[in-house]
Amino acid sequence: MPAWPALALALLCAPAIAQAPADAADTAETMQAAEAAVARLGEARGRSLTRSVRDIPGLATGTGAGTRGLEASVQELESAKRELGASESDLEVRVALPADVLFDVDRAEIRADAASALAQLATVIRGYSGPVLLIGHTDADGSEEHNLALSQRRAESVHRWLAEREGIDTARMRTEGRGESEPVAANDSPDGKQRNRRVEAVIGKR
């Protein structure tokens, strides 16, 4: 068997071959162990796992990750996207977090109870390798200058939280404040205003 398929199998089947030496990924012994592991898992299981990883464009999978890690990454990523109501294209994933979930009224300090939503956002960000743009938006209450500054501070607060609490690389992230300039609903009702108050994350898939 050529070396590279065996190495790929070793990565996908690491839990089943935990007895193999960690520093012998390119040895004949590890390759044989990988093949045996796939046989134990079953051909259909191996195809299913490979397909579920392949179906996520740009999925960031570390070279040392094993089957359990890859499966968890795929499952957690898909779950986080569903929970956050993410939308996506071939190139990017978009997540809009309601500002009312993250902040108190007219404030830019992230509330403690926002940790769960931001942890899910971090899961989505970790799932891909591309750049991340964090965009703050507000409703139309108050002056344009105030709203622009508030939206920028809120985007920066999310940036800081993701870097400090979730370990997301700051080099991947940048922020923008767009104030009230990009509403997604009319600002003539409480519901519309609530929808407009948000921090949007645009995550490049590669």
Short mmCIF file of C-alpha atoms in Angstrom, two decimals:
data_model
loop_
_atom_site.label_atom_id
_atom_site.label_comp_id
_atom_site.label_asym_id
_atom_site.label_seq_id
_atom_site.Cartn_x
_atom_site.Cartn_y
_atom_site.Cartn_z
CA MET A 1 0.00 0.00 0.00
CA PRO A 2 1.40 3.49 -0.85
CA ALA A 3 2.57 5.48 2.16
CA TRP A 4 0.13 8.40 1.97
CA PRO A 5 -3.15 6.43 2.09
CA ALA A 6 -1.83 4.52 5.07
CA LEU A 7 -0.87 7.74 6.82
CA ALA A 8 -4.33 9.15 6.16
CA LEU A 9 -5.88 6.01 7.58
CA ALA A 10 -3.65 6.31 10.62
CA LEU A 11 -4.97 9.83 11.25
CA LEU A 12 -8.59 8.79 10.80
CA CYS A 13 -8.27 5.70 12.95
CA ALA A 14 -5.98 6.84 15.76
CA PRO A 15 -8.28 5.73 18.64
CA ALA A 16 -8.37 2.21 17.27
CA ILE A 17 -4.58 2.05 17.01
CA ALA A 18 -3.67 3.83 20.22
CA GLN A 19 -1.24 1.01 20.99
CA ALA A 20 0.99 2.09 18.07
CA PRO A 21 3.98 4.33 19.02
CA ALA A 22 3.11 8.03 18.65
CA ASP A 23 6.41 8.81 16.97
CA ALA A 24 6.18 6.05 14.40
CA ALA A 25 3.49 7.43 12.10
CA ASP A 26 5.56 6.70 9.01
CA THR A 27 6.67 3.18 9.97
CA ALA A 28 5.49 -0.03 8.38
CA GLU A 29 4.16 -1.14 11.77
CA THR A 30 1.87 1.89 12.03
CA MET A 31 0.70 1.47 8.46
CA GLN A 32 -0.22 -2.14 9.15
CA ALA A 33 -1.99 -1.11 12.33
CA ALA A 34 -3.98 1.50 10.42
CA GLU A 35 -5.11 -1.05 7.87
CA ALA A 36 -6.13 -3.44 10.63
CA ALA A 37 -8.02 -0.67 12.38
CA VAL A 38 -9.98 0.15 9.25
CA ALA A 39 -10.83 -3.52 8.86
CA ARG A 40 -12.13 -3.58 12.44
CA LEU A 41 -14.13 -0.39 11.94
CA GLY A 42 -15.61 -1.68 8.74
CA GLU A 43 -15.35 -0.29 5.25
CA ALA A 44 -18.68 1.54 5.41
CA ARG A 45 -17.71 3.26 8.67
CA GLY A 46 -14.41 4.41 7.18
CA ARG A 47 -16.14 5.80 4.10
CA SER A 48 -18.73 7.60 6.23
CA LEU A 49 -16.12 9.27 8.41
CA THR A 50 -13.98 10.31 5.46
CA ARG A 51 -17.02 11.73 3.69
CA SER A 52 -18.19 13.72 6.74
CA VAL A 53 -14.76 15.34 7.00
CA ARG A 54 -14.48 15.98 3.26
CA ASP A 55 -17.92 17.59 3.06
CA ILE A 56 -16.78 20.65 5.04
CA PRO A 57 -14.73 22.89 2.71
CA GLY A 58 -11.71 24.41 4.39
CA LEU A 59 -12.18 22.39 7.60
CA ALA A 60 -9.15 22.97 9.79
CA THR A 61 -7.90 19.55 10.86
CA GLY A 62 -4.59 19.35 12.63
CA THR A 63 -2.16 16.80 11.29
CA GLY A 64 -2.00 15.08 14.68
CA ALA A 65 -5.78 14.70 15.13
CA GLY A 66 -7.21 11.20 15.38
CA THR A 67 -10.62 9.80 14.52
CA ARG A 68 -12.25 10.94 17.72
CA GLY A 69 -10.88 14.46 17.35
CA LEU A 70 -11.95 14.73 13.71
CA GLU A 71 -15.42 13.37 14.42
CA ALA A 72 -15.85 15.72 17.37
CA SER A 73 -14.73 18.67 15.25
CA VAL A 74 -17.24 17.87 12.53
CA GLN A 75 -20.10 17.21 14.94
CA GLU A 76 -19.39 20.20 17.13
CA LEU A 77 -19.00 22.48 14.13
CA GLU A 78 -22.30 21.43 12.59
CA SER A 79 -24.08 21.69 15.95
CA ALA A 80 -22.66 25.16 16.63
CA LYS A 81 -23.72 26.40 13.18
CA ARG A 82 -27.25 25.12 13.74
CA GLU A 83 -27.48 26.65 17.21
CA LEU A 84 -26.24 30.01 15.96
CA GLY A 85 -28.43 30.02 12.84
CA ALA A 86 -25.38 30.40 10.61
CA SER A 87 -25.69 30.90 6.87
CA GLU A 88 -22.95 29.84 4.48
CA SER A 89 -21.70 29.81 0.94
CA ASP A 90 -18.83 27.95 -0.68
CA LEU A 91 -16.44 30.63 0.57
CA GLU A 92 -17.67 31.77 3.98
CA VAL A 93 -19.88 31.24 7.01
CA ARG A 94 -21.89 34.13 8.50
CA VAL A 95 -23.08 34.24 12.09
CA ALA A 96 -25.15 37.10 13.52
CA LEU A 97 -25.14 37.28 17.31
CA PRO A 98 -27.91 39.49 18.74
CA ALA A 99 -26.38 42.36 20.68
CA ASP A 100 -29.05 41.85 23.35
CA VAL A 101 -27.51 38.43 24.03
CA LEU A 102 -24.02 39.89 24.38
CA PHE A 103 -24.42 43.32 25.94
CA ASP A 104 -26.57 45.43 28.21
CA VAL A 105 -28.38 48.40 26.67
CA ASP A 106 -25.98 50.97 25.23
CA ARG A 107 -22.96 49.15 26.65
CA ALA A 108 -20.00 47.37 25.04
CA GLU A 109 -18.92 45.14 27.94
CA ILE A 110 -19.78 41.51 27.26
CA ARG A 111 -22.11 39.96 29.81
CA ALA A 112 -21.06 36.79 31.63
CA ASP A 113 -24.10 34.92 30.32
CA ALA A 114 -22.91 35.50 26.75
CA ALA A 115 -20.09 32.98 27.22
CA SER A 116 -22.02 30.07 25.74
CA ALA A 117 -22.89 31.88 22.51
CA LEU A 118 -19.32 33.09 22.11
CA ALA A 119 -17.95 29.60 22.77
CA GLN A 120 -20.13 28.30 19.93
CA LEU A 121 -18.87 31.09 17.70
CA ALA A 122 -15.31 30.09 18.58
CA THR A 123 -16.12 26.50 17.60
CA VAL A 124 -17.22 27.67 14.16
CA ILE A 125 -14.11 29.84 13.78
CA ARG A 126 -11.84 26.91 14.72
CA GLY A 127 -13.56 24.78 12.11
CA TYR A 128 -12.11 26.82 9.27
CA SER A 129 -8.76 28.30 8.37
CA GLY A 130 -9.75 31.61 6.76
CA PRO A 131 -9.83 35.17 8.12
CA VAL A 132 -12.56 36.40 10.46
CA LEU A 133 -14.30 39.77 10.18
CA LEU A 134 -16.31 40.92 13.22
CA ILE A 135 -18.83 43.65 12.38
CA GLY A 136 -20.79 45.65 14.93
CA HIS A 137 -24.27 46.94 14.04
CA THR A 138 -26.81 49.05 15.96
CA ASP A 139 -30.38 50.24 15.60
CA ALA A 140 -31.14 53.84 14.65
CA ASP A 141 -31.79 55.18 18.16
CA GLY A 142 -29.28 57.89 19.08
CA SER A 143 -26.95 59.82 16.83
CA GLU A 144 -25.07 58.27 13.94
CA GLU A 145 -21.75 59.15 15.59
CA HIS A 146 -22.74 57.48 18.86
CA ASN A 147 -23.99 54.35 17.11
CA LEU A 148 -20.89 54.05 14.95
CA ALA A 149 -18.61 54.28 17.98
CA LEU A 150 -20.76 51.83 19.97
CA SER A 151 -20.77 49.29 17.15
CA GLN A 152 -16.98 49.48 16.87
CA ARG A 153 -16.51 49.00 20.62
CA ARG A 154 -18.82 46.01 20.60
CA ALA A 155 -16.96 44.36 17.72
CA GLU A 156 -13.69 44.96 19.55
CA SER A 157 -15.13 43.45 22.75
CA VAL A 158 -16.04 40.27 20.87
CA HIS A 159 -12.56 40.23 19.31
CA ARG A 160 -10.94 40.56 22.73
CA TRP A 161 -13.15 37.87 24.29
CA LEU A 162 -12.43 35.37 21.50
CA ALA A 163 -8.70 35.98 21.79
CA GLU A 164 -8.44 35.97 25.59
CA ARG A 165 -11.12 33.44 26.56
CA GLU A 166 -11.18 31.13 23.54
CA GLY A 167 -7.60 31.37 22.27
CA ILE A 168 -8.49 32.47 18.74
CA ASP A 169 -5.46 33.88 16.94
CA THR A 170 -5.75 37.67 16.85
CA ALA A 171 -3.94 37.71 13.50
CA ARG A 172 -6.98 36.02 11.92
CA MET A 173 -9.48 38.58 13.20
CA ARG A 174 -10.28 42.17 12.37
CA THR A 175 -13.14 44.42 13.42
CA GLU A 176 -15.42 46.99 11.85
CA GLY A 177 -18.15 49.17 13.27
CA ARG A 178 -20.96 50.03 10.85
CA GLY A 179 -23.38 51.62 13.26
CA GLU A 180 -26.92 51.93 11.94
CA SER A 181 -25.94 51.89 8.25
CA GLU A 182 -26.82 48.24 7.46
CA PRO A 183 -30.19 47.40 9.04
CA VAL A 184 -31.74 44.00 8.42
CA ALA A 185 -35.18 45.22 9.51
CA ALA A 186 -37.11 48.50 9.79
CA ASN A 187 -36.22 50.58 12.83
CA ASP A 188 -39.85 51.47 13.47
CA SER A 189 -40.66 48.69 15.95
CA PRO A 190 -38.98 47.12 19.01
CA ASP A 191 -38.63 43.83 17.15
CA GLY A 192 -36.99 45.47 14.15
CA LYS A 193 -34.60 47.41 16.33
CA GLN A 194 -33.67 44.26 18.22
CA ARG A 195 -32.81 42.46 14.97
CA ASN A 196 -30.60 45.35 13.89
CA ARG A 197 -28.56 45.30 17.11
CA ARG A 198 -26.05 42.57 16.40
CA VAL A 199 -22.43 41.57 15.97
CA GLU A 200 -21.87 39.66 12.76
CA ALA A 201 -18.96 37.28 12.22
CA VAL A 202 -17.89 36.54 8.64
CA ILE A 203 -15.61 33.49 8.65
CA GLY A 204 -13.60 32.57 5.59
CA LYS A 205 -13.54 28.86 4.90
CA ARG A 206 -10.00 28.89 3.55
#
